[in-house]
Structures are given as structure tokens and as C-alpha cells.
mmCIF file of C-alpha atoms in Angstrom:
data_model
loop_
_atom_site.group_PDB
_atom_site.id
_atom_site.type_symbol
_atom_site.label_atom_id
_atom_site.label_comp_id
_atom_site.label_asym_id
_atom_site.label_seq_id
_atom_site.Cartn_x
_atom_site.Cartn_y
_atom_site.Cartn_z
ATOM 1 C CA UNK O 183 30.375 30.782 -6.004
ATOM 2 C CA UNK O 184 33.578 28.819 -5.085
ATOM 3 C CA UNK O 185 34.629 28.087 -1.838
ATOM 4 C CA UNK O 186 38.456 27.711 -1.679
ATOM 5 C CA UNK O 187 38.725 24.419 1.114
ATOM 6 C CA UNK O 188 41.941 26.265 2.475
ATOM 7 C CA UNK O 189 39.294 29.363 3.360
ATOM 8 C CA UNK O 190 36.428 26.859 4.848
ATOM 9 C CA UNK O 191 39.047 25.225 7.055
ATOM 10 C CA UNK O 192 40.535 28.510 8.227
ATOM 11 C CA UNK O 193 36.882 29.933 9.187
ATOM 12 C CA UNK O 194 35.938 26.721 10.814
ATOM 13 C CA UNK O 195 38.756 26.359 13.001
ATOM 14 C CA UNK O 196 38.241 30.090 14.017
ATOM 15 C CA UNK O 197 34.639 29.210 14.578
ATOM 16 C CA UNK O 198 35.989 26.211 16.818
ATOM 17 C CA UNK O 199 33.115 24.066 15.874
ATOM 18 C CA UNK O 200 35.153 21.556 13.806
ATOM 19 C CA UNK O 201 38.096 21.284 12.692
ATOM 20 C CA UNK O 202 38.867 19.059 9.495
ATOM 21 C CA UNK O 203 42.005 16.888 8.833
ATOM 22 C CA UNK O 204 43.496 15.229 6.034
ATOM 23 C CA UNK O 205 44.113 12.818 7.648
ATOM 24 C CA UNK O 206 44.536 13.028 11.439
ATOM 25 C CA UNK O 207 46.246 10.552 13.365
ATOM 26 C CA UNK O 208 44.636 12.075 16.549
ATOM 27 C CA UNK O 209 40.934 12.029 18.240
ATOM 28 C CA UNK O 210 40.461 15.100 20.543
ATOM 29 C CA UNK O 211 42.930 17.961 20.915
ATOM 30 C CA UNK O 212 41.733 21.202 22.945
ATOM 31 C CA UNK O 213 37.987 20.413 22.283
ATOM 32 C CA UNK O 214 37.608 20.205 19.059
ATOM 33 C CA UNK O 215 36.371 17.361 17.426
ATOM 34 C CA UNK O 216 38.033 15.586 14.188
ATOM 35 C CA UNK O 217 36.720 14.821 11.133
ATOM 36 C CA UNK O 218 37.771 11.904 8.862
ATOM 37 C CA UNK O 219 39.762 10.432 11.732
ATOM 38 C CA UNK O 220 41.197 7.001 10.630
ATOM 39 C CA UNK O 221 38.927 4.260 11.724
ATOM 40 C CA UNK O 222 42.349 3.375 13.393
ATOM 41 C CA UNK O 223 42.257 6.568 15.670
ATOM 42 C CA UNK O 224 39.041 6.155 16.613
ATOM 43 C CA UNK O 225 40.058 2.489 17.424
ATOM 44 C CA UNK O 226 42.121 4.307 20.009
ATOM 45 C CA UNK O 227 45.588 2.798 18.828
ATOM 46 C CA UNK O 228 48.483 4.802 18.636
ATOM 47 C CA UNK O 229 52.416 5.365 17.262
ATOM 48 C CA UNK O 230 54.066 2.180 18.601
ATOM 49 C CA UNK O 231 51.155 -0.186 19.562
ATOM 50 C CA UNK O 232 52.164 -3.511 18.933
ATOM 51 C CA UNK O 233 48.878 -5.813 18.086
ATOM 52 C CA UNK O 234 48.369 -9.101 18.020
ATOM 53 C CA UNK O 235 45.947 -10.172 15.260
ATOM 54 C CA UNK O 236 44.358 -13.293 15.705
ATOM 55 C CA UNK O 237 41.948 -14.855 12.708
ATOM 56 C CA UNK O 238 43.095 -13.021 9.675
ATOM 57 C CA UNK O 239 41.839 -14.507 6.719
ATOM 58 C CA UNK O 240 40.498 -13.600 2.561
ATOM 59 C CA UNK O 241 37.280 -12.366 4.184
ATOM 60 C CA UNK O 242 39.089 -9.526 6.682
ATOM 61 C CA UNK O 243 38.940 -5.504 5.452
ATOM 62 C CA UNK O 244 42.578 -4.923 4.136
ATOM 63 C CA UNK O 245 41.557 -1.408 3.689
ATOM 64 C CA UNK O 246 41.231 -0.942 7.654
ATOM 65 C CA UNK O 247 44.460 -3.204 8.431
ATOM 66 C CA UNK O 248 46.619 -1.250 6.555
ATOM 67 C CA UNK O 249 45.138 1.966 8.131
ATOM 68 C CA UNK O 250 45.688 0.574 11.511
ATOM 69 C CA UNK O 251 49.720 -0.851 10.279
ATOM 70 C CA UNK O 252 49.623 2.704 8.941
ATOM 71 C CA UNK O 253 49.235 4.769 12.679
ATOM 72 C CA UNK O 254 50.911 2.055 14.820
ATOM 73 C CA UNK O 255 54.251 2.269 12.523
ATOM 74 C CA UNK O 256 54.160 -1.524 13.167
ATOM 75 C CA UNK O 257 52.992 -4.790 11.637
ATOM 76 C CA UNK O 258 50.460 -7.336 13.289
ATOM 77 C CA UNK O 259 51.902 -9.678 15.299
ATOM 78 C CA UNK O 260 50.797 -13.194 14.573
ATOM 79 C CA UNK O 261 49.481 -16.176 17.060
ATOM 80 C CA UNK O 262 53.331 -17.460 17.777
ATOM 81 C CA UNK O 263 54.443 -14.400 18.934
ATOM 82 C CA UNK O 264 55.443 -14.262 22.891
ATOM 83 C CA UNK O 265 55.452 -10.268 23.372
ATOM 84 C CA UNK O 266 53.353 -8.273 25.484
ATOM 85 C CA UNK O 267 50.919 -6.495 23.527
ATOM 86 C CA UNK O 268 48.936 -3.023 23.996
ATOM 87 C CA UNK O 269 45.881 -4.533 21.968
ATOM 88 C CA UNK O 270 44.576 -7.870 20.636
ATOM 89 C CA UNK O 271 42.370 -7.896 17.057
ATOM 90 C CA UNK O 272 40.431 -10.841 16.720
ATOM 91 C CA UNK O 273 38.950 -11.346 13.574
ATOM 92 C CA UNK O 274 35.690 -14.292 14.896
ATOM 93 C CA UNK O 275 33.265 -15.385 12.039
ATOM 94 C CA UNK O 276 29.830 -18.149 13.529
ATOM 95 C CA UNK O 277 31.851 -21.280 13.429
ATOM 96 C CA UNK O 278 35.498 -20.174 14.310
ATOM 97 C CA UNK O 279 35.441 -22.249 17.379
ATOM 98 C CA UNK O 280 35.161 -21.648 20.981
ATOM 99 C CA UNK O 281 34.966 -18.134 21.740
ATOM 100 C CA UNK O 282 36.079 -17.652 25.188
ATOM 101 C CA UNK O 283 38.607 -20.392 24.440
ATOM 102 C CA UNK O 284 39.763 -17.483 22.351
ATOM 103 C CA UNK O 285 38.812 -14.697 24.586
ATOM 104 C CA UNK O 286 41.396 -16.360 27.259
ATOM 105 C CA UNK O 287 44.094 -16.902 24.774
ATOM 106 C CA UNK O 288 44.386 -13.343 23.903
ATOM 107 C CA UNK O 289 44.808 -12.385 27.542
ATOM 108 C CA UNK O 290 47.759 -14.307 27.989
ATOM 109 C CA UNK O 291 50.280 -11.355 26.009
ATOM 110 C CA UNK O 292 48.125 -8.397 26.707
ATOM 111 C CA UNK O 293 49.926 -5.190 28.664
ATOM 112 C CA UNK O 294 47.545 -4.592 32.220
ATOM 113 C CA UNK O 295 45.695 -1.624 30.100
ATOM 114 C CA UNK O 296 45.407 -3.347 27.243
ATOM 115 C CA UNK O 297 41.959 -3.547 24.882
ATOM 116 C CA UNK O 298 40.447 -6.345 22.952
ATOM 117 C CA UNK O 299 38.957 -5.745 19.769
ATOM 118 C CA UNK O 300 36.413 -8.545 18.170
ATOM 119 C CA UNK O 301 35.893 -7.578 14.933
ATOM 120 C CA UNK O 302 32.911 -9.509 13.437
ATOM 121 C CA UNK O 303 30.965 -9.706 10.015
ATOM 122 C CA UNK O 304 27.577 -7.425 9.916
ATOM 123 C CA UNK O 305 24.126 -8.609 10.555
ATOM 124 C CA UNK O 306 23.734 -10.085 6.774
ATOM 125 C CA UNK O 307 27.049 -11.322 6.124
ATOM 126 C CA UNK O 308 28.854 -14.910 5.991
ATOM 127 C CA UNK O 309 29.722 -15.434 9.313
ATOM 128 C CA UNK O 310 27.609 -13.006 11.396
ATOM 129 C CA UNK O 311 28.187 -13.608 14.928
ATOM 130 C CA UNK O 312 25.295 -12.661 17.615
ATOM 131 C CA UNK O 313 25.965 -9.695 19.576
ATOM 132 C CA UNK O 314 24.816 -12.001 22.846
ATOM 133 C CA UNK O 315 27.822 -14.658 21.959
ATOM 134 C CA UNK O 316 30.559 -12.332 22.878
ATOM 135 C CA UNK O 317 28.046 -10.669 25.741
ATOM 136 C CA UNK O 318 28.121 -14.105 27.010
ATOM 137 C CA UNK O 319 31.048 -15.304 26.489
ATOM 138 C CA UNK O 320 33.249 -11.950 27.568
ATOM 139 C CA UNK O 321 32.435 -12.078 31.764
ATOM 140 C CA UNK O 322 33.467 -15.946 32.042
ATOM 141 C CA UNK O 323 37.167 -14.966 30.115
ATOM 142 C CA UNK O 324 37.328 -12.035 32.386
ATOM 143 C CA UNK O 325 36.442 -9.216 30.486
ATOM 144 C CA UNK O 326 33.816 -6.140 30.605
ATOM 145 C CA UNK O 327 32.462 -4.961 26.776
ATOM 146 C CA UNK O 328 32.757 -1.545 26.021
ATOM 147 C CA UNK O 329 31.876 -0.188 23.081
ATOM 148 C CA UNK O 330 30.453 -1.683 19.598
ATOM 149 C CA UNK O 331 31.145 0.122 16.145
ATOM 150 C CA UNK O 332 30.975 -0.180 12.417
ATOM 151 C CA UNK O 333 34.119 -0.444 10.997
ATOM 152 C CA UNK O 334 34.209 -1.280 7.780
ATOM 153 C CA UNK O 335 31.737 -2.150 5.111
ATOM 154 C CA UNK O 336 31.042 -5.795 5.989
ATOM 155 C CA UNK O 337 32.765 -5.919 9.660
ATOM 156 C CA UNK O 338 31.774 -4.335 13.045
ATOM 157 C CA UNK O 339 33.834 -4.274 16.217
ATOM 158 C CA UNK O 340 33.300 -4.993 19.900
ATOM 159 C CA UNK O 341 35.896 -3.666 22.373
ATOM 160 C CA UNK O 342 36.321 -5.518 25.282
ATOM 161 C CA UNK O 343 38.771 -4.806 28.373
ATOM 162 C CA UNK O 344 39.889 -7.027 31.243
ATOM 163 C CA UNK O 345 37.654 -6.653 34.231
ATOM 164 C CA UNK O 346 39.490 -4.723 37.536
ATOM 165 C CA UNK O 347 40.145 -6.992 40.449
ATOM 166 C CA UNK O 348 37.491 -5.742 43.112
ATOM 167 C CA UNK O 349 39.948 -4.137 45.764
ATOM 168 C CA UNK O 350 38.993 -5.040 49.799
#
């Protein structure tokens, strides 16, 4: 017996357990929870972000950038631009440098909400960085971590957002 994916959607969706997109560019709407959201979406970008990427070399997943380029509607900013950004993708392999060096850098163009994503190679890889470097090195550029994920075959991400001033 066939199952006609048109049907199976329609049930599901009635069932609201899931419902399933092809693709979606959004996360959560009225409870339900998507399947096959872009790795973008679940990045949290949206329609209009403007990101600065920082790091892009051979190495980097062009399968995900072009995903993200595909639900901001815009291209990557590069290091000499002198906007304010709503996020900052730093692409940080073991040997790239000085890490909060970096870490402060990106804060200089990022909007007061704005997130920081440090996506690094897997546990395996050329250029696997420690989870405890960017623990470390986060607090003393002034930022909190968040969240870690697996992005892409070879590359995870750490989201990291600037700490709030403690009010008196």
C-alpha cells in the first residue's frame, strides 16, 4: 500500500503532532513543530539579517552558506565592512589566532540583540577547536554561550550573545 505524501501531510497536520515543510523558512508557528527546517532557521536568522562572516575559507560548508544567503535574501558581509550587523559568523579552526582578539572584533558592528555564531570543525577534523577555548575565552570579550549544535557534516556551532549590563 501507497501512501500519497499530500494525504500523510494532510492527516498529520490534523493530528497537530507535526507538521512537515518543504522547505520552511520558519521554526515554531502555533505549536507545532517543523520538520526539515533549514539549518539556517534553526540558526535563528531571518529575511533581511545582514551577517558579517569572518574566516571564510576552502575548508567552510558552502552547502550551509548558501542556505543561510538563501533565508536572509542577503550576502555575507566581509571584515571591511562598517555596518551594524544582526549576527556575526565566525568560521575559527586551532591555530587561527587569538580568539577573544576575535571575539572583541566582532562586537564592534553588532546591533544590541545581536548573536555570535562560532562555527568550528568536529571533534576529528583539521582544525578542531576545544569546546573550553571559546568557554574561556567568551566571558573576558563580554559574552555568555548559549547553545552548541551540529551543523554541518564536518562543522559545529557555538552561539554566543553579549552579556547584559547588571542594572543597580
Amino acid at each position: 500500500m501507497t501512501i500519497k505524501p499530500k494525504k500523510m501531510i494532510k492527516t498529520l497536520a490534523h493530528l497537530a503532532i507535526v507538521r512537515w515543510t518543504y522547505p520552511s523558512k520558519e521554526v515554531r508557528e502555533k505549536g507545532f513543530v517543523f520538520v526539515n527546517t533549514p539549518m539556517g532557521s534553526r540558526l535563528g536568522f531571518e529575511s533581511g539579517f545582514l551577517i558579517l562572516e569572518v574566516g571564510h575559507g576552502n575548508d567552510c560548508d558552502e552547502t550551509l552558506r548558501q542556505e543561510i544567503v538563501s533565508i536572509t535574501g542577503t550576502q555575507f558581509l566581509n571584515g571591511q565592512a562598517h555596518e551594524v550587523v544582526d549576527a556575526v559568523i565566525i568560521w575559527w579552526r586551532d591555530g587561527d589566532g587569538d580568539l577573544v582578539d576575535e571575539f572583541v572584533d566582532s562586537l564592534t558592528y553588532l546591533a544590541e540583540n545581536g548573536q555570535v555564531w562560532v562555527f568550528t570543525p568536529k571533534v576529528g577534523r583539521e582544525g578542531h577547536v576545544e569546546p573550553s577555548d571559546i568557554q574561556d575565552a567568551a566571558p573576558t570579550a563580554g559574552l555568555s554561550q548559549t547553545s552548541t549544535l551540529s551543523i554541518a557534516p564536518d562543522w559545529s556551532a557555538t552561539r554566543l550573545v553579549a552579556r547584559k549590563s547588571s542594572k543597580r
